[in-house]
Amino acid sequence: MKKWLITSASVAICAVLLFVGFINFEKYKLKRDVEEYLLMKGYKSSDIISITTHYGKLPSFGARVIFADG
């Protein structure tokens, strides 16, 4: 019984860690893709103050870009 409980807890912890890792990787990839897209469209790095990404309902992943006025 104790061995089964330890195994189940280990599997659950691994599943949660994999899910969190997947979410963080997708957010990182989205941020990189948005920045690459904006640079390709003619924006300069100095025009972009920040790019933040988030996990939501629909769309699953979103990005917010704050531009420098000028």
GROMACS .gro file of C-alpha atoms in nm:
model
   70
    1MET     CA    1   0.000   0.000   0.000
    2LYS     CA    2   0.274   0.246   0.092
    3LYS     CA    3   0.472   0.168  -0.224
    4TRP     CA    4   0.162   0.226  -0.437
    5LEU     CA    5   0.101   0.563  -0.270
    6ILE     CA    6   0.460   0.678  -0.327
    7THR     CA    7   0.445   0.571  -0.691
    8SER     CA    8   0.114   0.750  -0.748
    9ALA     CA    9   0.240   1.067  -0.582
   10SER     CA   10   0.558   1.058  -0.792
   11VAL     CA   11   0.361   1.019  -1.114
   12ALA     CA   12   0.128   1.305  -1.018
   13ILE     CA   13   0.419   1.536  -0.933
   14CYS     CA   14   0.594   1.452  -1.260
   15ALA     CA   15   0.273   1.522  -1.456
   16VAL     CA   16   0.232   1.863  -1.290
   17LEU     CA   17   0.596   1.953  -1.352
   18LEU     CA   18   0.568   1.853  -1.718
   19PHE     CA   19   0.253   2.063  -1.759
   20VAL     CA   20   0.414   2.368  -1.598
   21GLY     CA   21   0.724   2.320  -1.813
   22PHE     CA   22   0.511   2.296  -2.126
   23ILE     CA   23   0.324   2.618  -2.039
   24ASN     CA   24   0.649   2.807  -1.973
   25PHE     CA   25   0.806   2.680  -2.294
   26GLU     CA   26   0.503   2.782  -2.502
   27LYS     CA   27   0.502   3.130  -2.344
   28TYR     CA   28   0.874   3.169  -2.418
   29LYS     CA   29   0.826   3.052  -2.777
   30LEU     CA   30   0.534   3.291  -2.830
   31LYS     CA   31   0.734   3.585  -2.696
   32ARG     CA   32   1.024   3.502  -2.926
   33ASP     CA   33   0.792   3.460  -3.228
   34VAL     CA   34   0.610   3.788  -3.163
   35GLU     CA   35   0.939   3.976  -3.133
   36GLU     CA   36   1.071   3.815  -3.452
   37TYR     CA   37   0.748   3.903  -3.636
   38LEU     CA   38   0.760   4.268  -3.525
   39LEU     CA   39   1.123   4.301  -3.627
   40MET     CA   40   1.041   4.149  -3.966
   41LYS     CA   41   0.759   4.403  -4.008
   42GLY     CA   42   1.004   4.690  -3.966
   43TYR     CA   43   0.992   4.773  -3.597
   44LYS     CA   44   1.322   4.828  -3.418
   45SER     CA   45   1.410   4.672  -3.084
   46SER     CA   46   1.412   5.021  -2.937
   47ASP     CA   47   1.045   5.064  -3.043
   48ILE     CA   48   0.941   4.773  -2.820
   49ILE     CA   49   0.933   4.837  -2.445
   50SER     CA   50   0.806   4.494  -2.340
   51ILE     CA   51   0.636   4.179  -2.458
   52THR     CA   52   0.441   3.983  -2.199
   53THR     CA   53   0.271   3.651  -2.258
   54HIS     CA   54  -0.006   3.478  -2.068
   55TYR     CA   55  -0.202   3.156  -2.062
   56GLY     CA   56  -0.575   3.201  -2.089
   57LYS     CA   57  -0.891   3.038  -2.216
   58LEU     CA   58  -0.924   3.146  -2.580
   59PRO     CA   59  -0.679   3.197  -2.732
   60SER     CA   60  -0.483   2.957  -2.516
   61PHE     CA   61  -0.178   3.181  -2.524
   62GLY     CA   62  -0.179   3.554  -2.572
   63ALA     CA   63   0.078   3.829  -2.594
   64ARG     CA   64   0.073   4.196  -2.501
   65VAL     CA   65   0.320   4.431  -2.664
   66ILE     CA   66   0.395   4.776  -2.526
   67PHE     CA   67   0.554   5.012  -2.777
   68ALA     CA   68   0.757   5.323  -2.712
   69ASP     CA   69   0.585   5.640  -2.829
   70GLY     CA   70   0.787   5.803  -3.082
   0.00000   0.00000   0.00000
